[in-house]
Coordinates of C-alpha atoms in Angstrom, one line a residue:
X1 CA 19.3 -2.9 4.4
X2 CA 20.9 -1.8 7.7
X3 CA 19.2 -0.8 11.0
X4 CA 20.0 2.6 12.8
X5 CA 20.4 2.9 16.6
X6 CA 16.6 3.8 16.5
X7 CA 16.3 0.8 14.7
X8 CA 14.9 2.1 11.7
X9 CA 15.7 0.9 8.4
X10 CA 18.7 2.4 5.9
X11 CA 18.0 2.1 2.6
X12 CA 20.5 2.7 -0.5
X13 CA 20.3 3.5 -3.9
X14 CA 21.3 2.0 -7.0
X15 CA 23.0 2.8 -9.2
X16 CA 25.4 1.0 -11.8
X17 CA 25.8 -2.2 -9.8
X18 CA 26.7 -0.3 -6.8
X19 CA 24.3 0.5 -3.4
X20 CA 25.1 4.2 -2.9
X21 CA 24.2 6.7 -0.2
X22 CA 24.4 10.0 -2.2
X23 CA 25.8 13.4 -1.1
X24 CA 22.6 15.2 -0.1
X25 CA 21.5 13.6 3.2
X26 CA 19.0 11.5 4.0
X27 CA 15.1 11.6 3.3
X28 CA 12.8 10.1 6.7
X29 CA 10.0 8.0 5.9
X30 CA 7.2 8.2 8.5
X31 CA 5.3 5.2 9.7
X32 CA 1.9 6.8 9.0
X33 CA -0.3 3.8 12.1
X34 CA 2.7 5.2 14.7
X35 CA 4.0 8.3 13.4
X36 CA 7.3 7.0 14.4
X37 CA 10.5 6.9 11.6
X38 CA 10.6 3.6 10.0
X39 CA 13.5 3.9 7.8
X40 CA 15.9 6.5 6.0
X41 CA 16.5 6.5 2.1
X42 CA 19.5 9.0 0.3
X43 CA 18.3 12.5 -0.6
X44 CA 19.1 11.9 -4.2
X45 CA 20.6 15.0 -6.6
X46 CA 20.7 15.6 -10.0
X47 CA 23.9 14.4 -10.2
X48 CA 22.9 10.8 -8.9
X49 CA 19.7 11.1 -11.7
X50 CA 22.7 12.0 -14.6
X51 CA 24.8 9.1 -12.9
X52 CA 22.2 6.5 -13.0
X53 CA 21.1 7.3 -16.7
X54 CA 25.1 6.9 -17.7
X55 CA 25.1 3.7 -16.3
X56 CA 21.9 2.5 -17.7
X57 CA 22.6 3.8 -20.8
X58 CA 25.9 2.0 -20.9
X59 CA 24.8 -1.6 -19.7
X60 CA 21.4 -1.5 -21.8
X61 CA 23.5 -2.3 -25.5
X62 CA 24.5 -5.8 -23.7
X63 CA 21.1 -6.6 -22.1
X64 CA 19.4 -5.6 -25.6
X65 CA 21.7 -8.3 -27.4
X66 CA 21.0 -10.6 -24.7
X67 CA 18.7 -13.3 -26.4
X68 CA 14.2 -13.4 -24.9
X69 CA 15.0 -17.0 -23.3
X70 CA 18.6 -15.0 -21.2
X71 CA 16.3 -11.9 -20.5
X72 CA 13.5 -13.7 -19.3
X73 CA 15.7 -16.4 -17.3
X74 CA 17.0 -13.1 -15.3
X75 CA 13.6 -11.8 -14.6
X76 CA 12.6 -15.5 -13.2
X77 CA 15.7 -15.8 -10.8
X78 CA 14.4 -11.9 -9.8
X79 CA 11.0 -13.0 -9.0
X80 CA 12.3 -16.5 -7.3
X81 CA 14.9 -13.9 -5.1
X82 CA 12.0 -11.6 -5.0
X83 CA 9.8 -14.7 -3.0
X84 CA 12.8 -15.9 -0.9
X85 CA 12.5 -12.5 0.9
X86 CA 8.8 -11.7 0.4
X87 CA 8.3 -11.8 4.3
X88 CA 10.5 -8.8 4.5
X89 CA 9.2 -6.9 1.7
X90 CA 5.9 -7.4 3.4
X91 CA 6.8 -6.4 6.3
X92 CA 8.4 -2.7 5.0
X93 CA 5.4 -1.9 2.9
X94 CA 3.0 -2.4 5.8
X95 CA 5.1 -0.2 8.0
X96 CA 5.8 2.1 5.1
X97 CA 2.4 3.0 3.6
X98 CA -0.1 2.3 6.6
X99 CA -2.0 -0.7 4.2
X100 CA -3.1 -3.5 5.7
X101 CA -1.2 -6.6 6.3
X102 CA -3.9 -8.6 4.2
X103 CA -3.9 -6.2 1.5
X104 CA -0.2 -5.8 1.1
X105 CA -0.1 -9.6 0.9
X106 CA -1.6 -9.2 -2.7
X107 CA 0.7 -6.9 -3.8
X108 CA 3.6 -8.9 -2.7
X109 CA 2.8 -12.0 -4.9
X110 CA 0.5 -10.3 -7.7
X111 CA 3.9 -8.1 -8.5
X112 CA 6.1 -11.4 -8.2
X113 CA 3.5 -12.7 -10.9
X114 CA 3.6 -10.0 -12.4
X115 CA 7.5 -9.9 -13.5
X116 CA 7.0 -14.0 -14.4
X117 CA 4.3 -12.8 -16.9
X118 CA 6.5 -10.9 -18.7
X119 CA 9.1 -13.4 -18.3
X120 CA 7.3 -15.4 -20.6
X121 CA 5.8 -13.0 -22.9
X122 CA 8.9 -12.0 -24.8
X123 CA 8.7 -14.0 -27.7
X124 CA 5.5 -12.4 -28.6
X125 CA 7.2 -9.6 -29.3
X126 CA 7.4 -9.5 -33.2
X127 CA 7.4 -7.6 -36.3
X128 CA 5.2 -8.2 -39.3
X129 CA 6.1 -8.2 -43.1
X130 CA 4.0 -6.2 -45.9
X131 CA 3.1 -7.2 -49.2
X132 CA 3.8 -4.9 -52.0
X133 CA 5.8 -5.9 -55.5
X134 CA 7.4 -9.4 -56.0
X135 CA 10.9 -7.5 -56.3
X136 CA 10.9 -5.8 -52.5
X137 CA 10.4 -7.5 -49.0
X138 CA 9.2 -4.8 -46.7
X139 CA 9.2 -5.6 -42.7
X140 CA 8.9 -4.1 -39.7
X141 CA 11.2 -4.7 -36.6
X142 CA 10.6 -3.7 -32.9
X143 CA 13.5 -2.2 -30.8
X144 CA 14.0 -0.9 -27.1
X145 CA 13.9 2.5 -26.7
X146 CA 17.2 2.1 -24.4
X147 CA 16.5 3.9 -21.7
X148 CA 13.4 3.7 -19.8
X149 CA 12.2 6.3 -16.5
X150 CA 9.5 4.8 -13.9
X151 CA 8.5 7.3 -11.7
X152 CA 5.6 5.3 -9.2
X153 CA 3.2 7.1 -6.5
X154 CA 3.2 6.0 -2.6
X155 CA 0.0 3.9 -2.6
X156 CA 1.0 0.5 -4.0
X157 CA 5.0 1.0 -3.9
X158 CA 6.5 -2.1 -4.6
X159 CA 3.8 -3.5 -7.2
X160 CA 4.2 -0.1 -9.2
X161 CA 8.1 -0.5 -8.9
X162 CA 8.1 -4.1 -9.9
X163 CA 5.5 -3.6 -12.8
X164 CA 7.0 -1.0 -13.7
X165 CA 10.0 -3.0 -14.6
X166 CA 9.2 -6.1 -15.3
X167 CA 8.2 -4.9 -19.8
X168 CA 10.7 -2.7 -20.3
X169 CA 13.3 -4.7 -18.9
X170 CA 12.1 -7.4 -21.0
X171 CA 12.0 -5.8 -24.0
X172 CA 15.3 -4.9 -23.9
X173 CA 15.4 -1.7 -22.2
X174 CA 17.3 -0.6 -19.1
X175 CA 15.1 1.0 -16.3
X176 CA 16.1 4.1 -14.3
X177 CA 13.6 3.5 -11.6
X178 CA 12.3 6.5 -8.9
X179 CA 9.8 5.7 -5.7
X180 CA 7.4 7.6 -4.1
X181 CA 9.4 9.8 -1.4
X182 CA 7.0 9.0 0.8
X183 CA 7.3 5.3 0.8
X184 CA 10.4 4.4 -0.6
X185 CA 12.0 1.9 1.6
X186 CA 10.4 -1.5 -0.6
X187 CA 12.2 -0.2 -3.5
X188 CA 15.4 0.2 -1.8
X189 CA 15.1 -3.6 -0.3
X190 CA 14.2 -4.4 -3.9
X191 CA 17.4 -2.6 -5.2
X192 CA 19.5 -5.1 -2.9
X193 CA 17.6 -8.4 -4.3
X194 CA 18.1 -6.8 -7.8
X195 CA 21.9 -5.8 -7.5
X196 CA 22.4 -9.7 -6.9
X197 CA 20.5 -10.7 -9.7
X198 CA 20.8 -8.5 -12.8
X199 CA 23.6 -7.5 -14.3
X200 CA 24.8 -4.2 -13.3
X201 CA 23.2 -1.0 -15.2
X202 CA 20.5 -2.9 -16.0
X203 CA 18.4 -1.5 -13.3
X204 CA 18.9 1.6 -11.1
X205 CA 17.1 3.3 -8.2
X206 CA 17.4 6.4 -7.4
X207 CA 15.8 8.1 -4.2
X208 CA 14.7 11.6 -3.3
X209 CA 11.9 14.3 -3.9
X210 CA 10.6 15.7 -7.2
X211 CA 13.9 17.5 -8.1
X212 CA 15.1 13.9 -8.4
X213 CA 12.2 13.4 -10.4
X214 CA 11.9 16.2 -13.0
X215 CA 15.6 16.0 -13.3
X216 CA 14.5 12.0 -14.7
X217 CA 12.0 13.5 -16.4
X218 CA 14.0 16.2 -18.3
X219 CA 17.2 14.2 -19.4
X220 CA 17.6 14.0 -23.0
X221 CA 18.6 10.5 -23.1
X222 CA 15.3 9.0 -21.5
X223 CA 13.4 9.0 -24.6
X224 CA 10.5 6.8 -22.7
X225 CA 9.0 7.7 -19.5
X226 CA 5.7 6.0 -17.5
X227 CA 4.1 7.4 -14.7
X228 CA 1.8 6.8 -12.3
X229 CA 0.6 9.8 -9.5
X230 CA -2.1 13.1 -10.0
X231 CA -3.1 14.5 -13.1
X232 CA -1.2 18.1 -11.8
X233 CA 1.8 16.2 -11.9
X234 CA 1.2 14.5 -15.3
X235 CA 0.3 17.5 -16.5
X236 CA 3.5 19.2 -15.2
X237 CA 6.0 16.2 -16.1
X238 CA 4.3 16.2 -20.1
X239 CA 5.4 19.7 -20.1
X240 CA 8.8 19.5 -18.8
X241 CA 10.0 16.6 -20.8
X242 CA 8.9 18.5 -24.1
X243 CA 11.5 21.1 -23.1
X244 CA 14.1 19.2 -23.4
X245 CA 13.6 16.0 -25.9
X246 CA 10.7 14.5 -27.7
X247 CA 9.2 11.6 -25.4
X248 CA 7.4 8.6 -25.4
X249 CA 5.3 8.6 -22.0
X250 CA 2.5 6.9 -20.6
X251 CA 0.2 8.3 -17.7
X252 CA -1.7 6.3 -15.0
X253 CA -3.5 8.9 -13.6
X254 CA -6.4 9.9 -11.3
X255 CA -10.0 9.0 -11.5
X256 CA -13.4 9.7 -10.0
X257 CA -14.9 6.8 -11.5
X258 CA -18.9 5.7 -11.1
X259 CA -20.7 2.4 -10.7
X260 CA -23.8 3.0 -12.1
X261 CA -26.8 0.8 -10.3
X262 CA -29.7 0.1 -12.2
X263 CA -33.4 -1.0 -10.1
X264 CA -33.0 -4.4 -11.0
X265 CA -29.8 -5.2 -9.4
X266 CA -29.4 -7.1 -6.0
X267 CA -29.2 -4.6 -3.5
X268 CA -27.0 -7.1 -0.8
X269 CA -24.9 -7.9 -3.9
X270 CA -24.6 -4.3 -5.0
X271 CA -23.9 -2.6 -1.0
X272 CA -21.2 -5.2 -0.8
X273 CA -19.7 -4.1 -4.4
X274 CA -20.0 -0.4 -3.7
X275 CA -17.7 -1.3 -0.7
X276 CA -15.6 -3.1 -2.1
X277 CA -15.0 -0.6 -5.0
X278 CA -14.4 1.9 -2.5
X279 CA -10.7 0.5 -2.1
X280 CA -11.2 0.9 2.2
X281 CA -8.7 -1.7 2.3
X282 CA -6.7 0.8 1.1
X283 CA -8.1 3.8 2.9
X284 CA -9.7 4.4 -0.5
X285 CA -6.1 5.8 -1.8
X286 CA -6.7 4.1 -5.1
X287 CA -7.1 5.6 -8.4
X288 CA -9.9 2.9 -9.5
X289 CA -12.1 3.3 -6.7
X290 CA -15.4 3.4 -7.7
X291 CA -16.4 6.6 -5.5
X292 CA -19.2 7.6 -7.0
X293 CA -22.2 5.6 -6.6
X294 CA -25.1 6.2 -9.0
X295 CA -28.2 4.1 -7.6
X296 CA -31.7 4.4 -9.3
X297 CA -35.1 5.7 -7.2
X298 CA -36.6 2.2 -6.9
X299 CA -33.8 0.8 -4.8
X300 CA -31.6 4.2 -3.6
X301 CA -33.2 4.3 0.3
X302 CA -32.1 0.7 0.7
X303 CA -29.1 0.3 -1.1
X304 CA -27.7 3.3 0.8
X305 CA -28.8 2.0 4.2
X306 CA -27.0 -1.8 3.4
X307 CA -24.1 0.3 2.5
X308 CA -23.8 2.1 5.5
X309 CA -24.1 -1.0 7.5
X310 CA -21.6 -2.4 5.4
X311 CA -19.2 0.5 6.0
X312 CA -19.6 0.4 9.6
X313 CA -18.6 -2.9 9.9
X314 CA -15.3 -2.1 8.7
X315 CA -12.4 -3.0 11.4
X316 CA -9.9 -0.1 11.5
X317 CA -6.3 -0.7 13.1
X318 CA -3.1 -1.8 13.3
X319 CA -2.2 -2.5 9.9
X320 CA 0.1 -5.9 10.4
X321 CA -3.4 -7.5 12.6
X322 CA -4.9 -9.8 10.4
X323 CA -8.0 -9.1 11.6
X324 CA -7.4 -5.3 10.4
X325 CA -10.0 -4.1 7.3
X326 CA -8.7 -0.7 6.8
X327 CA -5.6 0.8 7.8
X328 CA -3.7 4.5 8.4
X329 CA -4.0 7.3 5.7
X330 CA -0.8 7.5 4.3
X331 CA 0.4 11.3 5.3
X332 CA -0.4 13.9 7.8
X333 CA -1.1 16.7 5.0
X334 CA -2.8 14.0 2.7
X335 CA -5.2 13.5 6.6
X336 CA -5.7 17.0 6.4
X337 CA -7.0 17.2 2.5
X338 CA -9.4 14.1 3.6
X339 CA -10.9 16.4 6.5
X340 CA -11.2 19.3 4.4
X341 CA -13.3 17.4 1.5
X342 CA -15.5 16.2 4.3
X343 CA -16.6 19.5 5.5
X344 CA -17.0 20.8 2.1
X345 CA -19.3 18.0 1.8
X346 CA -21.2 18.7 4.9
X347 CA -21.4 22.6 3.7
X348 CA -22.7 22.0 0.2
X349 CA -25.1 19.7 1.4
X350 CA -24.5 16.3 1.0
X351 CA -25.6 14.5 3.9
X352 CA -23.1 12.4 6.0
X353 CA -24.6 8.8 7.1
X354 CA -21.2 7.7 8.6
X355 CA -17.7 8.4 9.2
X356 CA -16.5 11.6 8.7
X357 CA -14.1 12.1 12.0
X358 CA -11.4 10.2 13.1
X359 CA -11.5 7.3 15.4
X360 CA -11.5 7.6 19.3
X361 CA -9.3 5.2 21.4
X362 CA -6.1 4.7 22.8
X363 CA -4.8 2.6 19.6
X364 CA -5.5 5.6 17.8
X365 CA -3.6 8.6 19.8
X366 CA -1.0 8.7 17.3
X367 CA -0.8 8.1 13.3
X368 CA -2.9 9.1 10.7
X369 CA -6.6 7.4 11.4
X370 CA -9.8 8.6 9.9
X371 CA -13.0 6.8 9.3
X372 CA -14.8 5.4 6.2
X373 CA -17.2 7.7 5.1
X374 CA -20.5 7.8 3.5
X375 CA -22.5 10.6 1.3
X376 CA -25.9 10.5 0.7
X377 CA -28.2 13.1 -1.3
X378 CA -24.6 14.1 -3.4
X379 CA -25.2 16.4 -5.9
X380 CA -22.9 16.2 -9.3
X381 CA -22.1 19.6 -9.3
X382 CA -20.6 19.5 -5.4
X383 CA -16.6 19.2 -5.5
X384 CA -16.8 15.8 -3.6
X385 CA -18.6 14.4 -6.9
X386 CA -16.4 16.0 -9.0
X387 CA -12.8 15.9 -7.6
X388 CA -10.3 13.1 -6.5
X389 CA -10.1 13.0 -3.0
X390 CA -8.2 10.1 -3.1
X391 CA -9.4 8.9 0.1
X392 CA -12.4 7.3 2.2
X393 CA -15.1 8.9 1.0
X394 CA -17.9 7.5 -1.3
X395 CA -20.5 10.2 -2.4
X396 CA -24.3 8.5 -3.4
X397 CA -26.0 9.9 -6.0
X398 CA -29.7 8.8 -7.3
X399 CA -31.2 9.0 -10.6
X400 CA -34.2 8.2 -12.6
X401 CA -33.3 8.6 -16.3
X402 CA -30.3 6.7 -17.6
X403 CA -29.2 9.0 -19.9
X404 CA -29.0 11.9 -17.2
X405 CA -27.5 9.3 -15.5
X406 CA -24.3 9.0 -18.2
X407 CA -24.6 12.6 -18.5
X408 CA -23.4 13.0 -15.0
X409 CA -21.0 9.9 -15.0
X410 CA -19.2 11.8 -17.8
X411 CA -19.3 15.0 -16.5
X412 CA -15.6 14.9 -14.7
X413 CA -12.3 15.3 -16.1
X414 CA -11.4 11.5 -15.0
X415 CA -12.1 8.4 -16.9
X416 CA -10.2 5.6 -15.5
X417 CA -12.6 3.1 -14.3
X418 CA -16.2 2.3 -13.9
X419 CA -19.1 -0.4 -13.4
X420 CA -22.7 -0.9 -14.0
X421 CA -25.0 -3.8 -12.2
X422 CA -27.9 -4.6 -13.9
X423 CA -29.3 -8.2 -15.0
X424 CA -30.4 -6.6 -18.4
X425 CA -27.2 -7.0 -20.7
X426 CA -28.2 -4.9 -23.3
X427 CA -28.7 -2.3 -20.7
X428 CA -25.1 -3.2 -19.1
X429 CA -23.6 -3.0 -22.9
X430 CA -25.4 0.2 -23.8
X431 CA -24.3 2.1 -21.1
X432 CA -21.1 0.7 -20.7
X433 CA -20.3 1.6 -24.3
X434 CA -21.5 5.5 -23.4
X435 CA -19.2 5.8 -20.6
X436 CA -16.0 7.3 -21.1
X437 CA -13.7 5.6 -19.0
X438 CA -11.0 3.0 -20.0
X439 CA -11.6 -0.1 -17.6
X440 CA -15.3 -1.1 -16.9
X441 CA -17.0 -4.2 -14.3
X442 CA -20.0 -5.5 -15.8
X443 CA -22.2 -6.7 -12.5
X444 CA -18.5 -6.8 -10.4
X445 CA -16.2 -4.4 -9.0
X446 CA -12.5 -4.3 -8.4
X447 CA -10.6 -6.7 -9.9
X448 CA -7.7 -7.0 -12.6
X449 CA -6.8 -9.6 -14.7
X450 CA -3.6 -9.8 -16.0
X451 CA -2.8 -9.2 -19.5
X452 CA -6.0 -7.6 -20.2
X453 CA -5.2 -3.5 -20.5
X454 CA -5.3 -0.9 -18.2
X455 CA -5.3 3.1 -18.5
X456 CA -7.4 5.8 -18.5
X457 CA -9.8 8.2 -20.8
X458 CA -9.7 11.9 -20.9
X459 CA -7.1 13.2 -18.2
X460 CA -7.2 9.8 -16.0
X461 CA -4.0 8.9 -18.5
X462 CA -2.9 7.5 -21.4
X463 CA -1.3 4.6 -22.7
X464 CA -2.1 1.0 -21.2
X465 CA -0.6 -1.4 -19.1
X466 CA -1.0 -4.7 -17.8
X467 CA -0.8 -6.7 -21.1
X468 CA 0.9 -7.0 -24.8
X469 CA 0.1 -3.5 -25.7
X470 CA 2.4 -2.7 -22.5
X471 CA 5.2 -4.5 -23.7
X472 CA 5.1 -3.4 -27.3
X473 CA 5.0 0.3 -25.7
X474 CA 8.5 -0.4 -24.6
X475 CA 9.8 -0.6 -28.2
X476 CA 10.2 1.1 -31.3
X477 CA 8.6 -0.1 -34.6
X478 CA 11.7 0.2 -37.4
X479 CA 10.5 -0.5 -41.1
X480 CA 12.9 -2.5 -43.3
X481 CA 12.7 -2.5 -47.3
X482 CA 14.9 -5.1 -48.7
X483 CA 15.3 -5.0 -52.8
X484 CA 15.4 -8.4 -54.5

């Protein structure tokens, strides 16, 4: 990447083996902690989307024949490249989303694991054969799909880029690959690494706004598209692509997911989960956050009061201090949305404990700041229990029946995530089993194992990631009868 006389970063496209600026001018990324620019990436076109596509659908034949051990050896020397420079993709996503340094540390290396992962998992891609009559052999083959789209939100950048990658690549697809426009500079830096690593086609990375996007969306040859973003925009990209071809896609969408807390659970144990579910290491922009928080009668007075004490504590600032907790919000209008959700909150009668304003201070006179916040006395019918805010804000709700208590969990359009803390595990099963949601913590909160599958319920998605099913998602299944 070059550095402007502002020194801000210039980042480049790819596209067939070449970094490109495009024709369209340039798109500014904002630091959201200083509000200053930290880096400009091509305007991208239509032209550049039908460009990439040719030149993915052109190298993709080659990397298909390639054999699993050549394919994954190329995805190993990306991830080795990828940790030579790892300071410096650090360094961009801090400055480009507003996360933490200590957060964005994960990302860095989960998503380097990540494409090692499915380095090695190729070979468990495989066919089957069915038994019929002694005079036919019937089997089944899997093949890529050839051209794959990636379209990835602005929250976790370069781990949705990378993972986003890393299966279809290795099942033999080539990736046409399009960042958030509101952080896009990681991708761009990862384009560089790439462009000296694969071979050229093979992956492309195309910049710009939602034209760019839709145009991805609608071309006939991407037969398989992911993505990950808002249900509107699922919603919108499902009905595009069936306008112009019949599609494979997969949809990570929202969520307004529950952690249900029944009156034998540890309340220390459980304040400290309900934090950490929250995602206020990411400014709770994170689909999984567990941001509604169900707590029985028994314990709801002093589970709420350990988790306002916990939320207090929380150390707001400078994203790259080490020391920093919770970081900027990425966007001024996505600030604005947070601050709106609050005072519906306040005006349908939830009752704010903490948080709700931004912070005071000198460090905070510019960028996109706002507090962790805290609900009590939340209602299920008031829109902060219902919608995605997408931000710092955990509503509390109490109940004394369990099944009213699923009722209300269900009772959104979202079912990505959930938990439920309880020592009784036929009480954890039960209710686990009842709630409609596609990844759920037993007596934990937050975390993701790799290669165990990931996706939503209802209109939080569909498809999974994360795993086998992933990779096999990346293929076609062909049948084969062979006469003897």
């Amino acid at each position: 990447m070059s550095t402007t006389q502002d020194n801000s970063l210039m980042g480049r496209m790819l596209i067939g083996g070449r970094l490109v600026e495009g024709n369209d001018g340039w798109l500014e990324s904002i630091n959201p902690a200083t509000e200053g620019c930290s880096g400009r990436v091509p305007r991208g076109s239509e032209r550049d989307v039908h460009d990439a596509v040719d030149a993915a659908a052109a190298a993709q034949p080659a990397w298909a024949a390639l054999s699993v051990a050549e394919r994954s050896g190329y995805l190993r020397k990306l991830a080795d490249a990828m940790t030579a420079r790892a300071g410096e993709l650090l360094e961009i996503e801090v400055a480009d989303t507003g996360n933490s340094i200590t957060g964005m540390e994960g990302d860095i290396s989960g998503c380097i694991d990540r494409l090692r992962y499915f380095a090695g998992l190729g070979h468990e891609l495989q066919g089957n054969t069915i038994p019929e009559k002694s005079d036919k052999l019937n089997i089944t083959v899997r093949e890529p799909y050839g051209v794959v789209g990636r379209i990835v939100a602005f929250n976790h950048p370069l781990a949705m880029a990378a993972h986003g990658m890393a299966s279809p690549l290795m099942a033999g697809n080539a990736v046409v690959l399009k960042p958030s426009e509101q952080c896009p500079l990681s991708a761009t830096l990862l384009g560089e690494i790439a462009n000296e690593v694969l071979p050229p086609g093979v992956l492309n990375i195309v910049t710009g706004d939602g034209m760019v996007g839709n145009a991805l969306v609608r071309h006939p040859r991407v037969k398989r598209l992911s993505f990950v973003g808002s249900v509107r925009t699922g919603l919108a990209i499902q009905r595009s692509a069936a306008e112009t071809a019949v599609k494979s896609i997969s949809l990570e969408l929202g969520g307004k997911n529950p952690f249900i807390v029944f009156p034998d659970a540890p309340v220390e144990k459980v304040a400290q989960a309900a934090v950490d579910g929250m995602n206020f290491i990411w400014q709770g922009q994170s689909c999984s956050s567990t941001s509604r928080l169900f707590v029985h009668d028994a314990i709801y007075d002093e589970v709420v009061r350990h988790v306002v004490a916990r939320t207090e504590a929380i150390r707001i600032g400078d994203p790259f201090d080490r020391a920093t907790r919770m970081g900027a919000i990425n966007s001024r209008a996505h600030l604005a949305r947070i601050e709106d959700y609050v005072e519906i909150g306040k005006a349908e009668g939830a009752r704010l404990l903490t948080g709700g304003t931004r912070p005071t201070g000198s460090p905070f006179d510019r960028g996109f700041w706002y507090r962790p916040t805290v609900f009590a006395n939340v209602e299920q019918d008031m829109r902060i229990a219902r919608e995605e805010i997408f931000g710092p804000i955990l509503s509390i709700l109490r109940w004394s029946d369990i099944d009213h208590a699923v009722a209300m969990a269900n009772s959104v359009e979202y079912g990505l995530t959930a938990a439920v803390w309880t020592s009784d595990i036929r009480n954890a099963l039960n209710t686990a089993r009842r709630i409609e949601a596609g990844y759920i913590w037993i007596n934990g909160v937050n975390t993701q194992v790799r290669a165990v599958p990931f996706g939503g319920y209802k209109n939080s998605g569909t498809g999974r990631e994360r795993g086998l099913e992933e990779l096999y998602s990346y293929t076609e299944e062909k049948s084969l009868q062979i006469f003897l």
